[in-house]
mmCIF file of C-alpha atoms in Angstrom:
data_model
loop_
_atom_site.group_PDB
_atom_site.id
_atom_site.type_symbol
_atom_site.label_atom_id
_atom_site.label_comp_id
_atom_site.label_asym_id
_atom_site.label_seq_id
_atom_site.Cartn_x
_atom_site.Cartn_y
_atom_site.Cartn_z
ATOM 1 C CA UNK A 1 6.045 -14.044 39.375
ATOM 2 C CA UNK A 2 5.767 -11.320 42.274
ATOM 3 C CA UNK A 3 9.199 -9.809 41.060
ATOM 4 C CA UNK A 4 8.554 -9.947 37.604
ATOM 5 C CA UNK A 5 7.336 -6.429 36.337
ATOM 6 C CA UNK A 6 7.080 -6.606 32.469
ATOM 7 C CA UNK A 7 7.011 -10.347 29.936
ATOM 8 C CA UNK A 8 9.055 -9.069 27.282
ATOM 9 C CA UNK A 9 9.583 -11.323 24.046
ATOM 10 C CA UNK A 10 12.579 -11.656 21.156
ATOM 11 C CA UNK A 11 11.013 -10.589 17.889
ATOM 12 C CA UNK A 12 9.389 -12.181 16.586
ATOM 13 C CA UNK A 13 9.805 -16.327 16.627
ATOM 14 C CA UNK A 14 8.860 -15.672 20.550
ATOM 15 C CA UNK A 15 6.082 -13.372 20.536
ATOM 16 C CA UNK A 16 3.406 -16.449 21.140
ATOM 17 C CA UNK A 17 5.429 -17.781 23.772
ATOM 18 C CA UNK A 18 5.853 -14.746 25.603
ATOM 19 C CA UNK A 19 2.165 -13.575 25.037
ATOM 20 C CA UNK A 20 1.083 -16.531 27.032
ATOM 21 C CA UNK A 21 3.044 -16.703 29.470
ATOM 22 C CA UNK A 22 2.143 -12.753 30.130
ATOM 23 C CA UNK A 23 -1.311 -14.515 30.227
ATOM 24 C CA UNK A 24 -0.755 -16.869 32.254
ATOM 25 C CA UNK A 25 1.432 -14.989 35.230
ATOM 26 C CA UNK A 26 -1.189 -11.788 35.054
ATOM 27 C CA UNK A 27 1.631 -9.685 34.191
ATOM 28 C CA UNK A 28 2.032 -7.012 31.740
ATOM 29 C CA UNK A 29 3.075 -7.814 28.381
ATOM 30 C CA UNK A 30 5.329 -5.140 26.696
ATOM 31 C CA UNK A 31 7.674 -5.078 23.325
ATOM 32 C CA UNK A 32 10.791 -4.107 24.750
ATOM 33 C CA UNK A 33 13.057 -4.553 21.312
ATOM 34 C CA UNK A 34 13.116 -3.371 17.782
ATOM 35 C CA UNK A 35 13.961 -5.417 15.575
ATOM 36 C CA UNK A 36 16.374 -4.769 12.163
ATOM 37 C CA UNK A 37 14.380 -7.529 9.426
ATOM 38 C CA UNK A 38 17.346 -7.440 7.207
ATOM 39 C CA UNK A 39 19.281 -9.152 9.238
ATOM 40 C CA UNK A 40 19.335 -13.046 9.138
ATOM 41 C CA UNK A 41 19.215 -15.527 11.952
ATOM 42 C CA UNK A 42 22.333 -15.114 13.632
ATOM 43 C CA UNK A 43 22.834 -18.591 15.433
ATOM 44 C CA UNK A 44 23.884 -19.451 11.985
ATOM 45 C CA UNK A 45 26.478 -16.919 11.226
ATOM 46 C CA UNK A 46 29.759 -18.411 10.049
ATOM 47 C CA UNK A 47 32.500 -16.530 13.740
ATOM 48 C CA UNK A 48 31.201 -15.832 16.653
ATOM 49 C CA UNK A 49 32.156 -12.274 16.558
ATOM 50 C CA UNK A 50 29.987 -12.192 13.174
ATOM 51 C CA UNK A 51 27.257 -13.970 15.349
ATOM 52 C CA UNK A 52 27.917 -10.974 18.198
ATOM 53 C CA UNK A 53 27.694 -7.973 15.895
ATOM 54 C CA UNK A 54 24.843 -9.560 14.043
ATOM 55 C CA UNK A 55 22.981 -9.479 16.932
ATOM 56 C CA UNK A 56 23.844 -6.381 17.996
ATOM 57 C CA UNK A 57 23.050 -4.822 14.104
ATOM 58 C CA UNK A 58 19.569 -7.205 14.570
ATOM 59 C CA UNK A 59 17.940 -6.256 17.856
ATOM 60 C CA UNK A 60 17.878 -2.645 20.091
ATOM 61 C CA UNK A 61 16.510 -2.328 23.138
ATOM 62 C CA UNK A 62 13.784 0.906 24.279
ATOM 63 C CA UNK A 63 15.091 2.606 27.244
ATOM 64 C CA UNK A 64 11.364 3.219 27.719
ATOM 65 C CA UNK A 65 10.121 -0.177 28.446
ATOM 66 C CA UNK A 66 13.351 -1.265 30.750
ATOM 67 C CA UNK A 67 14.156 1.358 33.215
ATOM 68 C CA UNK A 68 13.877 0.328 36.928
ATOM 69 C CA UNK A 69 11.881 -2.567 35.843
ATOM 70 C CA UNK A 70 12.642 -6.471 36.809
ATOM 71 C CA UNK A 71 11.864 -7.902 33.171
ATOM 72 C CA UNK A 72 11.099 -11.458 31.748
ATOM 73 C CA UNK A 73 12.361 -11.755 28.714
ATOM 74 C CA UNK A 74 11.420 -14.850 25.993
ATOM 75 C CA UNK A 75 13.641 -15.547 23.207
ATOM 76 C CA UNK A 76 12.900 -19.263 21.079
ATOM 77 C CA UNK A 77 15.716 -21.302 21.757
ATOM 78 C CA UNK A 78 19.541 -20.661 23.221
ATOM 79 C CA UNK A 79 21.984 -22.325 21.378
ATOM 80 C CA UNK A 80 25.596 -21.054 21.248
ATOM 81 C CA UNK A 81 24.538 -18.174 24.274
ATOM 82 C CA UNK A 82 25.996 -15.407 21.939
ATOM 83 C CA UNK A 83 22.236 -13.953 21.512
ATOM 84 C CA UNK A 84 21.500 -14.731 25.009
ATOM 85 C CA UNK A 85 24.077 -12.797 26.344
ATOM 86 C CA UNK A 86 23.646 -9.809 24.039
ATOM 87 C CA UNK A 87 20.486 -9.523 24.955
ATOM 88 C CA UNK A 88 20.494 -9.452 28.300
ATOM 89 C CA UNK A 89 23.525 -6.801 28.268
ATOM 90 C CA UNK A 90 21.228 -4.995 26.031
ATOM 91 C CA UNK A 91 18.496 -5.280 29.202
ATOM 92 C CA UNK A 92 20.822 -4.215 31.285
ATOM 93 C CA UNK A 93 22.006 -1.370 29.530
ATOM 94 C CA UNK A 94 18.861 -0.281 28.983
ATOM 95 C CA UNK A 95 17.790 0.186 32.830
ATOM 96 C CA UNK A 96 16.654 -3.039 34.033
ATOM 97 C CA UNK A 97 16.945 -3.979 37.349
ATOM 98 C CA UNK A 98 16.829 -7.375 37.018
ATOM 99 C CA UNK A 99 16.487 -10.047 34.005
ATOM 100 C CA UNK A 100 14.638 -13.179 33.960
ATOM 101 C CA UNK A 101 15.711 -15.252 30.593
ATOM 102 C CA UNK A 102 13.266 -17.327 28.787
ATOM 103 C CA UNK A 103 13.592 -20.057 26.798
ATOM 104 C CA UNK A 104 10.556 -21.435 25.163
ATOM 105 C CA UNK A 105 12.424 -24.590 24.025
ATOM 106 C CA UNK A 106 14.534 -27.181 26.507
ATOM 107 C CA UNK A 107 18.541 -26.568 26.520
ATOM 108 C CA UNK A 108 19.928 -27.580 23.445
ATOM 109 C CA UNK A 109 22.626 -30.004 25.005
ATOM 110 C CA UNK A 110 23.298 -31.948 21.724
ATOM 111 C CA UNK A 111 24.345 -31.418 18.145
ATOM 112 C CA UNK A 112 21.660 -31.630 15.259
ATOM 113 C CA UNK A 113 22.892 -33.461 12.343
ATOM 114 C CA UNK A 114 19.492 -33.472 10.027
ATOM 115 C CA UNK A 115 19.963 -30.487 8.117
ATOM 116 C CA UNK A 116 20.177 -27.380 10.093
ATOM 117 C CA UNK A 117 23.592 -26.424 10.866
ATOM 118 C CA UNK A 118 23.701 -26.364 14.166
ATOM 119 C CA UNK A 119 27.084 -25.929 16.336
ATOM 120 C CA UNK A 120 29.418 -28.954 17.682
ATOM 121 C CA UNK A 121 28.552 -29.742 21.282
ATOM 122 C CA UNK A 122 31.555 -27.859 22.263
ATOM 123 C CA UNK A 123 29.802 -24.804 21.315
ATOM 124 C CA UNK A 124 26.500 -25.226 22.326
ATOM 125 C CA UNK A 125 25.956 -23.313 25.987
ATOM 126 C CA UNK A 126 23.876 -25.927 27.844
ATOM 127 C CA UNK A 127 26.077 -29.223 26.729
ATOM 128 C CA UNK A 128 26.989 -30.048 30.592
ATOM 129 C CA UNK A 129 26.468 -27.338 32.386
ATOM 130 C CA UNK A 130 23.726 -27.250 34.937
ATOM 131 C CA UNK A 131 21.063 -24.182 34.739
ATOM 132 C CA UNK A 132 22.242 -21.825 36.877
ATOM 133 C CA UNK A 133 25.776 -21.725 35.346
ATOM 134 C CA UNK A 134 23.937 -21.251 31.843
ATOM 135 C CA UNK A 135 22.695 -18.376 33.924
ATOM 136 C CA UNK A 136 25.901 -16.896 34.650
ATOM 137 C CA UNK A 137 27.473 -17.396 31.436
ATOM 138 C CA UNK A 138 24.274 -15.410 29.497
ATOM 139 C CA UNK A 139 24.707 -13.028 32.459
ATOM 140 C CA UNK A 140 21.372 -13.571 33.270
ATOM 141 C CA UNK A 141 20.028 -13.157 37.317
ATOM 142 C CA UNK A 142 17.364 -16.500 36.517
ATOM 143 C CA UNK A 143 17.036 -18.729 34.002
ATOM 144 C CA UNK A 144 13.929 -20.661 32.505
ATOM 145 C CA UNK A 145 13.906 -23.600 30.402
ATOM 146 C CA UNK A 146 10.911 -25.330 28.564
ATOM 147 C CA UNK A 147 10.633 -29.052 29.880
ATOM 148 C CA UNK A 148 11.158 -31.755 27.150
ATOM 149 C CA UNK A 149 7.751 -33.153 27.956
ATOM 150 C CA UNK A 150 5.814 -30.469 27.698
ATOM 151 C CA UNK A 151 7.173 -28.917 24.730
ATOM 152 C CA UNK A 152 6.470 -32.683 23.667
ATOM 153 C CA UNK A 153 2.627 -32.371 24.666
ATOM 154 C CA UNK A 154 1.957 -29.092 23.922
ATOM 155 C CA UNK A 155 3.159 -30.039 19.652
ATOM 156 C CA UNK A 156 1.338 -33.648 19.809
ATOM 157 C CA UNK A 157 -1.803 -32.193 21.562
ATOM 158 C CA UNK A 158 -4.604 -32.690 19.115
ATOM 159 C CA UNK A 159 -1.920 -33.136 16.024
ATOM 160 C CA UNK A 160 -2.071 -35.907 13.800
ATOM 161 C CA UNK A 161 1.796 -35.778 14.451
ATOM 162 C CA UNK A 162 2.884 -39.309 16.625
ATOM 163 C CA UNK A 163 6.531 -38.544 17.352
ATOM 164 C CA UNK A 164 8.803 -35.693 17.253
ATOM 165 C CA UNK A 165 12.499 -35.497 16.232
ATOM 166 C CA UNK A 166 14.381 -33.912 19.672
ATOM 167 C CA UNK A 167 17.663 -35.024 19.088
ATOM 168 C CA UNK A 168 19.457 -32.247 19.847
ATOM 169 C CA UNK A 169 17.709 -31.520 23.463
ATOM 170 C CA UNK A 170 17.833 -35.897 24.397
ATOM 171 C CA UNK A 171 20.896 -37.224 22.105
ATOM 172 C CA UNK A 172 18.655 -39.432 20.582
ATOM 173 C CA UNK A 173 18.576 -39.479 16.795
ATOM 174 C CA UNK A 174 15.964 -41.260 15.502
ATOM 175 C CA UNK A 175 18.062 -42.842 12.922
ATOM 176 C CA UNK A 176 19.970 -44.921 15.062
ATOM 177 C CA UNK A 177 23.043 -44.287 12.685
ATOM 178 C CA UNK A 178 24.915 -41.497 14.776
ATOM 179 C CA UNK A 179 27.631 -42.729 17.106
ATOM 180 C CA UNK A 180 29.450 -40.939 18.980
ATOM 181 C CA UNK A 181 32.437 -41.403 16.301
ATOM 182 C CA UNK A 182 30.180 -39.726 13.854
ATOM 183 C CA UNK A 183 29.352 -36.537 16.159
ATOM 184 C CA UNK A 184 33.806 -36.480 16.572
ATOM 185 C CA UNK A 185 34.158 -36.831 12.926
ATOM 186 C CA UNK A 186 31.413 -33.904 12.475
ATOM 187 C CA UNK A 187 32.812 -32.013 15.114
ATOM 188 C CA UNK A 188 36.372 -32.697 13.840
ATOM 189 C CA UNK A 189 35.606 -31.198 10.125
ATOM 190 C CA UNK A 190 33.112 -28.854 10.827
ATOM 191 C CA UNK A 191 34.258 -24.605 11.173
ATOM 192 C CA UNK A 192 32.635 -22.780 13.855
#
């Protein structure tokens, strides 16, 4: 944490993750980036260059809070690395002399078929690649990941809740019903 200046989070799903981990480190906890609420989550926009300006329309960085600074930044999740990426050019641009990226849940490695839309594993950033070329392709300098297990522990902890649905971070769906024929059919009929 001794290069770390400023814990900045992605409004707003990451503001209690960020907030503790500024805790945690003893280091200054600033909002670096306004956020647009009429835009909708963008990991869910239909192109990716829908997905891109979305962000960009969503999120802009303060100048202020960035320049000559080595920031932290903690955003929920990294799916697709579209947001990721913006983001961290948006650091960048900004004045930061370094950037840290966050993620307050593990790398999303597989596709989730329950409901939420998310991408084919083609599309998803971390779906074999190693950490630090997740890194380079957000065009991030680190890169931080929650663990499985303690994402795991810190839900269950004191819940009435037994097991958790983490398909898309293990590959294994609790259903037992998804082969890997079903994932190429999905993947085969599904736009991006």
């Amino acid at each position: 944490a001794g290069d770390i200046d400023v814990v900045m989070p992605i409004p707003d799903s990451s503001r209690p993750a960020a907030l503790q981990v500024a805790r945690k480190l003893g280091i200054e906890y600033r909002e670096g980036f306004y956020k647009n609420r009429y835009v909708g989550r963008t990991f869910i926009m239909p192109g990716q260059e829908e997905r891109r300006k979305g962000v960009k329309q969503k999120l802009n960085a303060m100048p202020s809070e960035f320049k000559g600074k080595n920031v932290l930044i903690v955003d929920d999740s990294i799916v697709r690395g579209t947001t990721s990426r913006e983001i961290v050019d948006m650091a960048r641009n900004a004045g930061a002399n370094s950037v840290t990226f966050t993620s307050a849940a593990p790398p999303v490695r597989f596709p989730h078929v329950y409901g939420i839309n998310m991408p084919s594993r083609a599309e998803l950033v971390a779906a074999g690649r190693k950490i630090p070329e997740i890194a380079s392709e957000i065009g991030a300098d680190h890169l931080i990941y929650q663990e499985v297990a303690d994402m795991q522990s810190a839900i269950l902890e004191g819940s009435a809740v037994s097991a958790l649905e983490m398909s898309c971070f293990s590959g294994d769906y609790v259903t037992g019903t998804v082969t890997p024929e079903y994932l190429r059919w999905v993947e085969e009929n599904q736009s991006s």
